[in-house]
């Protein structure tokens, strides 16, 4: 795959796509340095570190903690995509639309954009109210009034629309995976600053060299594990019966063997995001009951804060639950078994229909178990490593590494596919030229 990335620079068309993608990502990062009018970024960044705000800020490249014009960025689009995707499997009209090919896909994408803008407006209002409720978050000269609220919401909605446009341009004109590349660029953008801060700790003897070596070793092992699990899949053998003409003109049956791939980690990072979103509720309750129920507030602050044992236990349980829930919606064994039966396909040794659905359901459940264990380890391990080594300046996030590695692998696969198509087209063109010369 790395050879595909190297060969892509040798083809002018792919060179233009890569340069175009890098330019749009640079525009996005430039906008990330422009704060929303009326926001005191220094005070806000200090207050929104850790917890769900830290996770969302990490996915947005630090934009949320600074509340830049791209603070929400692609987050509403991701949420809208997940909601539309889940609704497609439950609402017959959307399911029918998804089966109409390219036109149906375009309509669903349009619905996703509208939903992203609407959801983004609601999220922008929520965060703007949070900022205006605390005078220390406002820049000098700005009052927590309606005008400030409207300016913040309109700025964020415009940033969401522009970010979606950048992602679509990268997908259509660039190398592809526009939204994913924007998220990846945001995560990687904060690494130089965090590496410099970690090096500063080492130079002042606040961190031992052995702790730093162990920290780097764990990161490298985590990346290797992510690559292994991300590409891991269970290939279920499938045979398609097809008819072909025999020597005497009679139809003879023949089987075409292939396989049905089922990934170990089908849900990606979605269960982690959902679990973190649920665990912010106790903190909101603690804030609301700080004066009326101080005992409840003290218990939540002691047991349900980021990194506490009970917090980690609940987070692991929620990740397991959301993994099974998301996989059950995304992977429907009955629908796949029906599609195989209609296409004349069958799994060797398994009867078509209900037995096939039960067989696929059992495989999916077992893989979901290992996928959930992988996500739990990926979520809890960084917290434990940071506590043991004492290195908190580098945002070692398994979720961020999973996104970076996944997007890198998918982008390299797309480049490799485009190189293969161009080689095939060149081979066909040369064959046609030779045929014309021979004639």
Tab-separated table of C-alpha atoms in Angstrom:
chain	number	residue	atom	x	y	z
A	1	UNK	CA	0.000	0.000	0.000
A	2	UNK	CA	2.871	2.392	0.702
A	3	UNK	CA	4.098	1.661	-2.813
A	4	UNK	CA	0.711	2.812	-4.095
A	5	UNK	CA	1.174	6.140	-2.321
A	6	UNK	CA	4.631	6.489	-3.879
A	7	UNK	CA	3.394	5.567	-7.378
A	8	UNK	CA	0.509	8.053	-7.101
A	9	UNK	CA	2.969	10.956	-7.285
A	10	UNK	CA	4.203	9.658	-10.635
A	11	UNK	CA	0.806	10.100	-12.302
A	12	UNK	CA	-0.134	13.747	-13.063
A	13	UNK	CA	-3.852	13.197	-12.506
A	14	UNK	CA	-3.336	11.701	-9.052
A	15	UNK	CA	-0.770	14.392	-8.260
A	16	UNK	CA	-3.400	17.059	-8.874
A	17	UNK	CA	-5.875	15.205	-6.672
A	18	UNK	CA	-3.414	14.935	-3.806
A	19	UNK	CA	-2.366	18.603	-4.066
A	20	UNK	CA	-6.022	19.699	-4.263
A	21	UNK	CA	-6.813	17.661	-1.142
A	22	UNK	CA	-3.872	19.125	0.785
A	23	UNK	CA	-4.892	22.676	-0.176
A	24	UNK	CA	-8.457	22.186	1.058
A	25	UNK	CA	-7.195	20.647	4.302
A	26	UNK	CA	-4.926	23.681	4.721
A	27	UNK	CA	-7.950	25.967	4.261
A	28	UNK	CA	-9.793	24.010	6.940
A	29	UNK	CA	-6.874	24.253	9.354
A	30	UNK	CA	-6.588	27.987	8.644
A	31	UNK	CA	-10.234	28.459	9.609
A	32	UNK	CA	-9.605	26.458	12.773
A	33	UNK	CA	-7.323	29.255	13.982
A	34	UNK	CA	-10.063	31.911	13.636
A	35	UNK	CA	-12.123	32.174	16.858
A	36	UNK	CA	-15.841	32.776	16.911
A	37	UNK	CA	-16.630	36.441	17.631
A	38	UNK	CA	-17.145	37.170	21.314
A	39	UNK	CA	-15.342	34.130	22.784
A	40	UNK	CA	-12.515	34.170	25.318
A	41	UNK	CA	-10.647	31.148	23.948
A	42	UNK	CA	-8.107	30.920	26.776
A	43	UNK	CA	-10.736	30.556	29.526
A	44	UNK	CA	-12.890	28.198	27.440
A	45	UNK	CA	-9.994	25.897	26.547
A	46	UNK	CA	-9.081	25.488	30.194
A	47	UNK	CA	-12.661	24.646	31.204
A	48	UNK	CA	-13.427	22.133	28.422
A	49	UNK	CA	-10.485	19.769	28.858
A	50	UNK	CA	-11.337	16.133	29.552
A	51	UNK	CA	-14.588	14.164	29.467
A	52	UNK	CA	-16.958	14.378	26.523
A	53	UNK	CA	-15.853	17.910	25.689
A	54	UNK	CA	-12.281	16.670	25.447
A	55	UNK	CA	-13.317	13.800	23.174
A	56	UNK	CA	-15.362	16.050	20.884
A	57	UNK	CA	-12.598	18.632	20.867
A	58	UNK	CA	-10.109	15.910	19.943
A	59	UNK	CA	-12.304	14.801	17.012
A	60	UNK	CA	-12.556	18.424	15.867
A	61	UNK	CA	-8.813	19.054	16.152
A	62	UNK	CA	-9.118	21.289	19.206
A	63	UNK	CA	-11.697	23.521	17.507
A	64	UNK	CA	-14.333	23.078	20.197
A	65	UNK	CA	-12.043	23.999	23.086
A	66	UNK	CA	-11.138	27.205	21.212
A	67	UNK	CA	-14.657	27.561	19.757
A	68	UNK	CA	-13.288	28.540	16.362
A	69	UNK	CA	-15.519	29.162	13.340
A	70	UNK	CA	-15.176	25.418	12.636
A	71	UNK	CA	-15.788	24.389	16.255
A	72	UNK	CA	-18.497	21.866	15.401
A	73	UNK	CA	-17.063	21.110	11.968
A	74	UNK	CA	-18.113	17.680	10.717
A	75	UNK	CA	-19.586	16.488	14.033
A	76	UNK	CA	-23.209	17.325	13.084
A	77	UNK	CA	-22.690	15.629	9.715
A	78	UNK	CA	-21.370	12.492	11.424
A	79	UNK	CA	-24.311	12.420	13.823
A	80	UNK	CA	-26.805	13.036	10.998
A	81	UNK	CA	-25.184	10.282	8.908
A	82	UNK	CA	-25.519	7.799	11.760
A	83	UNK	CA	-29.161	8.756	12.350
A	84	UNK	CA	-30.055	8.565	8.631
A	85	UNK	CA	-28.205	5.260	8.353
A	86	UNK	CA	-30.154	3.792	11.250
A	87	UNK	CA	-33.419	5.175	9.882
A	88	UNK	CA	-32.707	3.634	6.470
A	89	UNK	CA	-32.901	0.168	7.991
A	90	UNK	CA	-36.141	0.889	9.885
A	91	UNK	CA	-38.161	3.209	7.598
A	92	UNK	CA	-39.427	1.440	4.420
A	93	UNK	CA	-39.431	4.630	2.321
A	94	UNK	CA	-35.765	5.341	3.037
A	95	UNK	CA	-34.862	1.672	2.570
A	96	UNK	CA	-36.552	1.695	-0.840
A	97	UNK	CA	-34.744	4.919	-1.717
A	98	UNK	CA	-31.376	3.400	-0.789
A	99	UNK	CA	-31.972	0.612	-3.333
A	100	UNK	CA	-32.524	2.997	-6.248
A	101	UNK	CA	-28.835	3.261	-7.111
A	102	UNK	CA	-27.022	6.528	-7.655
A	103	UNK	CA	-30.139	8.719	-7.661
A	104	UNK	CA	-31.324	7.285	-4.381
A	105	UNK	CA	-27.911	7.786	-2.838
A	106	UNK	CA	-27.903	11.438	-3.912
A	107	UNK	CA	-31.300	12.037	-2.304
A	108	UNK	CA	-30.207	10.377	0.944
A	109	UNK	CA	-27.048	12.511	0.963
A	110	UNK	CA	-29.210	15.600	0.498
A	111	UNK	CA	-31.372	14.580	3.467
A	112	UNK	CA	-28.172	14.060	5.472
A	113	UNK	CA	-26.966	17.576	4.654
A	114	UNK	CA	-30.269	19.156	5.717
A	115	UNK	CA	-30.277	17.102	8.912
A	116	UNK	CA	-26.661	18.091	9.611
A	117	UNK	CA	-27.413	21.794	9.276
A	118	UNK	CA	-30.498	21.530	11.498
A	119	UNK	CA	-28.728	19.408	14.092
A	120	UNK	CA	-25.704	21.697	13.927
A	121	UNK	CA	-27.890	24.722	14.626
A	122	UNK	CA	-29.264	23.014	17.737
A	123	UNK	CA	-25.774	22.009	18.914
A	124	UNK	CA	-24.451	25.507	18.194
A	125	UNK	CA	-27.283	26.967	20.273
A	126	UNK	CA	-26.470	24.588	23.131
A	127	UNK	CA	-22.761	25.469	23.172
A	128	UNK	CA	-23.475	29.182	22.693
A	129	UNK	CA	-25.811	29.161	25.691
A	130	UNK	CA	-23.118	27.369	27.668
A	131	UNK	CA	-20.599	30.068	26.763
A	132	UNK	CA	-22.886	33.041	27.363
A	133	UNK	CA	-23.963	31.618	30.740
A	134	UNK	CA	-20.423	32.171	32.044
A	135	UNK	CA	-19.157	35.750	31.697
A	136	UNK	CA	-15.527	34.593	31.896
A	137	UNK	CA	-15.961	32.789	28.557
A	138	UNK	CA	-16.895	36.043	26.794
A	139	UNK	CA	-14.333	38.366	25.248
A	140	UNK	CA	-14.088	41.927	26.599
A	141	UNK	CA	-16.842	44.156	25.249
A	142	UNK	CA	-19.337	41.344	24.594
A	143	UNK	CA	-22.504	40.989	26.644
A	144	UNK	CA	-24.420	37.710	27.173
A	145	UNK	CA	-27.384	38.940	25.160
A	146	UNK	CA	-29.437	37.872	22.149
A	147	UNK	CA	-27.089	39.581	19.689
A	148	UNK	CA	-24.062	37.603	20.932
A	149	UNK	CA	-26.072	34.381	20.865
A	150	UNK	CA	-27.262	34.954	17.279
A	151	UNK	CA	-23.758	35.831	16.064
A	152	UNK	CA	-22.302	32.657	17.571
A	153	UNK	CA	-25.022	30.380	16.187
A	154	UNK	CA	-24.894	31.870	12.671
A	155	UNK	CA	-21.089	31.630	12.652
A	156	UNK	CA	-21.185	27.971	13.601
A	157	UNK	CA	-23.907	27.100	11.065
A	158	UNK	CA	-21.887	28.784	8.314
A	159	UNK	CA	-18.791	26.872	9.454
A	160	UNK	CA	-20.702	23.581	9.364
A	161	UNK	CA	-21.942	24.206	5.813
A	162	UNK	CA	-18.485	25.232	4.602
A	163	UNK	CA	-16.852	22.215	6.246
A	164	UNK	CA	-19.329	19.870	4.542
A	165	UNK	CA	-18.556	21.559	1.215
A	166	UNK	CA	-14.826	20.997	1.757
A	167	UNK	CA	-15.435	17.343	2.575
A	168	UNK	CA	-17.571	16.818	-0.516
A	169	UNK	CA	-14.992	18.531	-2.759
A	170	UNK	CA	-12.260	16.242	-1.400
A	171	UNK	CA	-14.485	13.215	-2.012
A	172	UNK	CA	-15.529	14.213	-5.548
A	173	UNK	CA	-12.385	15.928	-6.863
A	174	UNK	CA	-9.644	14.899	-4.434
A	175	UNK	CA	-8.460	11.514	-3.226
A	176	UNK	CA	-11.759	10.647	-1.497
A	177	UNK	CA	-12.846	10.119	2.128
A	178	UNK	CA	-13.315	13.878	2.540
A	179	UNK	CA	-15.056	13.932	5.926
A	180	UNK	CA	-12.736	11.296	7.363
A	181	UNK	CA	-9.648	13.150	6.159
A	182	UNK	CA	-10.884	16.356	7.799
A	183	UNK	CA	-11.256	14.565	11.137
A	184	UNK	CA	-7.843	12.950	10.750
A	185	UNK	CA	-6.195	16.261	9.884
A	186	UNK	CA	-7.722	17.835	12.996
A	187	UNK	CA	-6.437	15.060	15.251
A	188	UNK	CA	-2.924	15.106	13.785
A	189	UNK	CA	-2.748	18.926	13.911
A	190	UNK	CA	-2.471	18.961	17.720
A	191	UNK	CA	0.312	16.370	17.874
A	192	UNK	CA	3.280	18.751	17.270
A	193	UNK	CA	2.252	20.977	20.183
A	194	UNK	CA	1.719	17.977	22.467
A	195	UNK	CA	5.046	16.410	21.460
A	196	UNK	CA	6.806	19.689	22.235
A	197	UNK	CA	5.112	19.844	25.652
A	198	UNK	CA	6.168	16.249	26.380
A	199	UNK	CA	9.747	17.025	25.359
A	200	UNK	CA	9.665	19.991	27.743
A	201	UNK	CA	8.708	17.655	30.606
A	202	UNK	CA	11.640	15.412	29.733
A	203	UNK	CA	14.093	18.307	29.573
A	204	UNK	CA	13.045	19.532	33.021
A	205	UNK	CA	13.273	16.012	34.539
A	206	UNK	CA	9.544	15.944	35.308
A	207	UNK	CA	9.292	12.654	33.398
A	208	UNK	CA	11.781	9.788	33.445
A	209	UNK	CA	13.270	8.552	30.178
A	210	UNK	CA	12.082	4.996	30.893
A	211	UNK	CA	8.513	6.225	31.313
A	212	UNK	CA	8.705	8.033	27.976
A	213	UNK	CA	10.136	4.950	26.227
A	214	UNK	CA	7.386	2.791	27.699
A	215	UNK	CA	4.788	5.365	26.646
A	216	UNK	CA	6.038	5.388	23.032
A	217	UNK	CA	6.246	1.579	22.981
A	218	UNK	CA	2.627	1.257	24.071
A	219	UNK	CA	1.555	3.704	21.337
A	220	UNK	CA	3.402	1.697	18.665
A	221	UNK	CA	1.912	-1.576	19.930
A	222	UNK	CA	-1.532	0.024	19.942
A	223	UNK	CA	-1.129	1.132	16.320
A	224	UNK	CA	-0.020	-2.373	15.322
A	225	UNK	CA	-3.020	-3.867	17.119
A	226	UNK	CA	-5.394	-1.412	15.437
A	227	UNK	CA	-4.043	-2.300	11.997
A	228	UNK	CA	-4.437	-6.021	12.741
A	229	UNK	CA	-7.981	-5.777	14.113
A	230	UNK	CA	-9.127	-3.201	11.536
A	231	UNK	CA	-8.259	-5.531	8.666
A	232	UNK	CA	-9.426	-8.677	10.462
A	233	UNK	CA	-12.579	-10.246	9.063
A	234	UNK	CA	-14.385	-13.555	9.006
A	235	UNK	CA	-14.819	-14.763	5.453
A	236	UNK	CA	-17.938	-16.890	5.194
A	237	UNK	CA	-17.743	-19.089	2.061
A	238	UNK	CA	-20.637	-18.567	-0.368
A	239	UNK	CA	-21.362	-20.504	-3.557
A	240	UNK	CA	-23.521	-19.108	-6.359
A	241	UNK	CA	-25.146	-21.559	-8.713
A	242	UNK	CA	-25.096	-20.492	-12.377
A	243	UNK	CA	-25.938	-22.237	-15.609
A	244	UNK	CA	-23.526	-22.553	-18.513
A	245	UNK	CA	-23.878	-24.207	-21.895
A	246	UNK	CA	-22.260	-27.608	-22.326
A	247	UNK	CA	-20.625	-29.141	-25.357
A	248	UNK	CA	-23.926	-30.558	-26.608
A	249	UNK	CA	-25.772	-27.292	-26.094
A	250	UNK	CA	-27.391	-28.457	-22.842
A	251	UNK	CA	-27.257	-26.325	-19.699
A	252	UNK	CA	-25.017	-27.689	-17.028
A	253	UNK	CA	-24.860	-26.480	-13.442
A	254	UNK	CA	-21.691	-24.892	-12.150
A	255	UNK	CA	-20.820	-23.205	-8.899
A	256	UNK	CA	-19.055	-19.875	-8.490
A	257	UNK	CA	-17.343	-19.748	-5.099
A	258	UNK	CA	-16.754	-16.491	-3.218
A	259	UNK	CA	-17.056	-15.319	0.358
A	260	UNK	CA	-19.040	-12.935	2.542
A	261	UNK	CA	-16.668	-10.750	4.644
A	262	UNK	CA	-17.771	-9.851	8.174
A	263	UNK	CA	-15.438	-7.453	9.981
A	264	UNK	CA	-14.444	-7.935	13.607
A	265	UNK	CA	-14.906	-4.241	14.375
A	266	UNK	CA	-18.025	-3.349	12.396
A	267	UNK	CA	-19.065	-0.392	14.553
A	268	UNK	CA	-15.802	1.582	14.405
A	269	UNK	CA	-15.568	4.318	17.054
A	270	UNK	CA	-19.318	4.944	17.284
A	271	UNK	CA	-19.849	2.930	20.530
A	272	UNK	CA	-17.045	4.883	22.223
A	273	UNK	CA	-18.589	8.216	21.251
A	274	UNK	CA	-22.056	7.145	22.403
A	275	UNK	CA	-20.708	5.796	25.711
A	276	UNK	CA	-18.835	9.047	26.400
A	277	UNK	CA	-21.975	11.017	25.600
A	278	UNK	CA	-23.979	8.997	28.112
A	279	UNK	CA	-21.372	9.382	30.857
A	280	UNK	CA	-21.482	13.162	30.704
A	281	UNK	CA	-25.031	13.041	32.126
A	282	UNK	CA	-23.855	12.366	35.718
A	283	UNK	CA	-21.600	15.426	35.517
A	284	UNK	CA	-24.526	17.525	34.333
A	285	UNK	CA	-26.587	16.182	37.247
A	286	UNK	CA	-23.761	17.028	39.642
A	287	UNK	CA	-23.656	20.580	38.332
A	288	UNK	CA	-27.425	20.963	38.687
A	289	UNK	CA	-27.497	19.521	42.238
A	290	UNK	CA	-24.392	21.286	43.564
A	291	UNK	CA	-26.371	23.439	46.015
A	292	UNK	CA	-29.566	21.416	46.517
A	293	UNK	CA	-27.990	17.988	47.041
A	294	UNK	CA	-24.314	18.392	47.997
A	295	UNK	CA	-24.014	14.730	48.993
A	296	UNK	CA	-25.077	13.561	45.511
A	297	UNK	CA	-22.743	16.064	43.923
A	298	UNK	CA	-19.805	14.900	46.069
A	299	UNK	CA	-20.475	11.215	45.290
A	300	UNK	CA	-20.627	11.857	41.526
A	301	UNK	CA	-17.470	13.958	41.600
A	302	UNK	CA	-15.677	11.208	43.520
A	303	UNK	CA	-16.837	8.120	41.610
A	304	UNK	CA	-18.121	9.143	38.169
A	305	UNK	CA	-15.388	11.433	36.917
A	306	UNK	CA	-12.996	10.670	34.085
A	307	UNK	CA	-10.503	7.923	35.009
A	308	UNK	CA	-12.211	6.654	38.188
A	309	UNK	CA	-12.746	2.853	38.524
A	310	UNK	CA	-16.561	3.055	38.509
A	311	UNK	CA	-16.415	5.405	35.519
A	312	UNK	CA	-14.227	2.936	33.621
A	313	UNK	CA	-16.528	0.045	34.513
A	314	UNK	CA	-19.642	1.871	33.305
A	315	UNK	CA	-17.835	3.012	30.178
A	316	UNK	CA	-16.869	-0.574	29.354
A	317	UNK	CA	-20.449	-1.788	29.890
A	318	UNK	CA	-21.871	0.961	27.681
A	319	UNK	CA	-19.349	0.224	24.925
A	320	UNK	CA	-20.405	-3.436	24.969
A	321	UNK	CA	-24.077	-2.490	24.800
A	322	UNK	CA	-23.711	0.056	22.004
A	323	UNK	CA	-21.472	-2.293	19.997
A	324	UNK	CA	-24.104	-5.032	19.979
A	325	UNK	CA	-26.890	-2.514	19.329
A	326	UNK	CA	-25.146	-0.872	16.378
A	327	UNK	CA	-24.054	-4.179	14.840
A	328	UNK	CA	-27.573	-5.598	15.142
A	329	UNK	CA	-28.910	-2.635	13.174
A	330	UNK	CA	-26.138	-2.555	10.588
A	331	UNK	CA	-25.820	-6.305	10.004
A	332	UNK	CA	-29.205	-7.940	9.401
A	333	UNK	CA	-28.748	-11.728	8.982
A	334	UNK	CA	-32.322	-12.239	7.752
A	335	UNK	CA	-31.960	-9.653	4.988
A	336	UNK	CA	-28.595	-11.054	3.891
A	337	UNK	CA	-29.949	-14.618	3.896
A	338	UNK	CA	-32.887	-13.492	1.746
A	339	UNK	CA	-30.560	-11.717	-0.676
A	340	UNK	CA	-28.393	-14.821	-0.961
A	341	UNK	CA	-31.429	-17.000	-1.651
A	342	UNK	CA	-32.743	-14.622	-4.324
A	343	UNK	CA	-29.327	-14.499	-6.012
A	344	UNK	CA	-28.999	-18.271	-5.993
A	345	UNK	CA	-26.271	-18.269	-3.371
A	346	UNK	CA	-25.851	-20.559	-0.393
A	347	UNK	CA	-23.337	-21.306	2.342
A	348	UNK	CA	-21.922	-24.831	1.961
A	349	UNK	CA	-23.310	-27.100	4.629
A	350	UNK	CA	-26.048	-24.631	5.675
A	351	UNK	CA	-29.598	-24.680	4.373
A	352	UNK	CA	-30.944	-21.471	2.765
A	353	UNK	CA	-33.454	-19.294	4.600
A	354	UNK	CA	-33.738	-19.325	8.382
A	355	UNK	CA	-30.757	-21.677	9.034
A	356	UNK	CA	-28.517	-19.320	7.023
A	357	UNK	CA	-29.799	-16.317	8.988
A	358	UNK	CA	-29.161	-18.109	12.299
A	359	UNK	CA	-25.679	-19.131	11.149
A	360	UNK	CA	-24.747	-15.564	10.143
A	361	UNK	CA	-26.307	-14.171	13.334
A	362	UNK	CA	-24.155	-16.470	15.478
A	363	UNK	CA	-20.989	-15.410	13.652
A	364	UNK	CA	-21.897	-11.726	13.952
A	365	UNK	CA	-22.553	-12.060	17.708
A	366	UNK	CA	-19.197	-13.727	18.316
A	367	UNK	CA	-17.338	-11.139	16.273
A	368	UNK	CA	-19.222	-8.348	18.087
A	369	UNK	CA	-17.915	-9.723	21.384
A	370	UNK	CA	-14.312	-9.498	20.224
A	371	UNK	CA	-14.943	-6.111	18.637
A	372	UNK	CA	-16.377	-4.785	21.908
A	373	UNK	CA	-13.413	-6.149	23.887
A	374	UNK	CA	-11.074	-4.442	21.426
A	375	UNK	CA	-12.850	-1.080	21.831
A	376	UNK	CA	-12.859	-1.361	25.627
A	377	UNK	CA	-9.114	-2.053	25.694
A	378	UNK	CA	-8.551	0.778	23.230
A	379	UNK	CA	-10.504	3.172	25.470
A	380	UNK	CA	-9.228	2.182	28.903
A	381	UNK	CA	-5.583	1.440	28.056
A	382	UNK	CA	-4.586	5.089	27.351
A	383	UNK	CA	-6.060	6.221	30.667
A	384	UNK	CA	-4.110	3.572	32.577
A	385	UNK	CA	-0.887	4.269	30.673
A	386	UNK	CA	-1.113	8.004	31.367
A	387	UNK	CA	-1.632	7.344	35.081
A	388	UNK	CA	1.318	4.946	35.297
A	389	UNK	CA	3.791	7.007	33.253
A	390	UNK	CA	2.579	10.420	34.437
A	391	UNK	CA	2.619	11.783	30.875
A	392	UNK	CA	-0.532	13.846	30.443
A	393	UNK	CA	0.753	16.399	27.943
A	394	UNK	CA	0.249	14.032	24.998
A	395	UNK	CA	-3.376	13.169	24.212
A	396	UNK	CA	-2.873	9.413	23.873
A	397	UNK	CA	-6.332	8.434	22.667
A	398	UNK	CA	-7.133	5.014	21.298
A	399	UNK	CA	-10.156	6.531	19.568
A	400	UNK	CA	-7.995	9.060	17.748
A	401	UNK	CA	-5.460	6.415	16.724
A	402	UNK	CA	-8.265	4.179	15.453
A	403	UNK	CA	-9.572	7.004	13.270
A	404	UNK	CA	-6.119	7.884	11.936
A	405	UNK	CA	-5.149	4.301	11.119
A	406	UNK	CA	-8.541	3.487	9.585
A	407	UNK	CA	-8.592	6.563	7.369
A	408	UNK	CA	-4.973	5.999	6.297
A	409	UNK	CA	-5.695	2.410	5.279
A	410	UNK	CA	-8.864	3.358	3.399
A	411	UNK	CA	-7.117	6.226	1.570
A	412	UNK	CA	-4.233	3.977	0.525
A	413	UNK	CA	-6.730	1.381	-0.728
A	414	UNK	CA	-8.468	4.030	-2.821
A	415	UNK	CA	-5.170	5.198	-4.293
A	416	UNK	CA	-4.259	1.606	-5.070
A	417	UNK	CA	-7.627	1.069	-6.762
A	418	UNK	CA	-7.208	4.196	-8.901
A	419	UNK	CA	-3.714	3.056	-9.908
A	420	UNK	CA	-5.103	-0.341	-10.885
A	421	UNK	CA	-7.827	1.249	-13.015
A	422	UNK	CA	-5.321	3.445	-14.813
A	423	UNK	CA	-3.007	0.512	-15.482
A	424	UNK	CA	-5.931	-1.499	-16.816
A	425	UNK	CA	-7.093	1.383	-19.030
A	426	UNK	CA	-3.565	1.830	-20.339
A	427	UNK	CA	-3.318	-1.874	-21.074
A	428	UNK	CA	-6.628	-1.819	-22.982
A	429	UNK	CA	-5.591	1.297	-24.934
A	430	UNK	CA	-2.289	-0.294	-25.942
A	431	UNK	CA	-4.131	-3.452	-27.017
A	432	UNK	CA	-6.490	-1.443	-29.213
A	433	UNK	CA	-3.593	0.429	-30.848
A	434	UNK	CA	-1.772	-2.824	-31.566
A	435	UNK	CA	-4.946	-4.315	-33.020
A	436	UNK	CA	-5.415	-1.393	-35.370
A	437	UNK	CA	-1.762	-1.600	-36.508
A	438	UNK	CA	-2.070	-5.320	-37.198
A	439	UNK	CA	-5.225	-4.746	-39.232
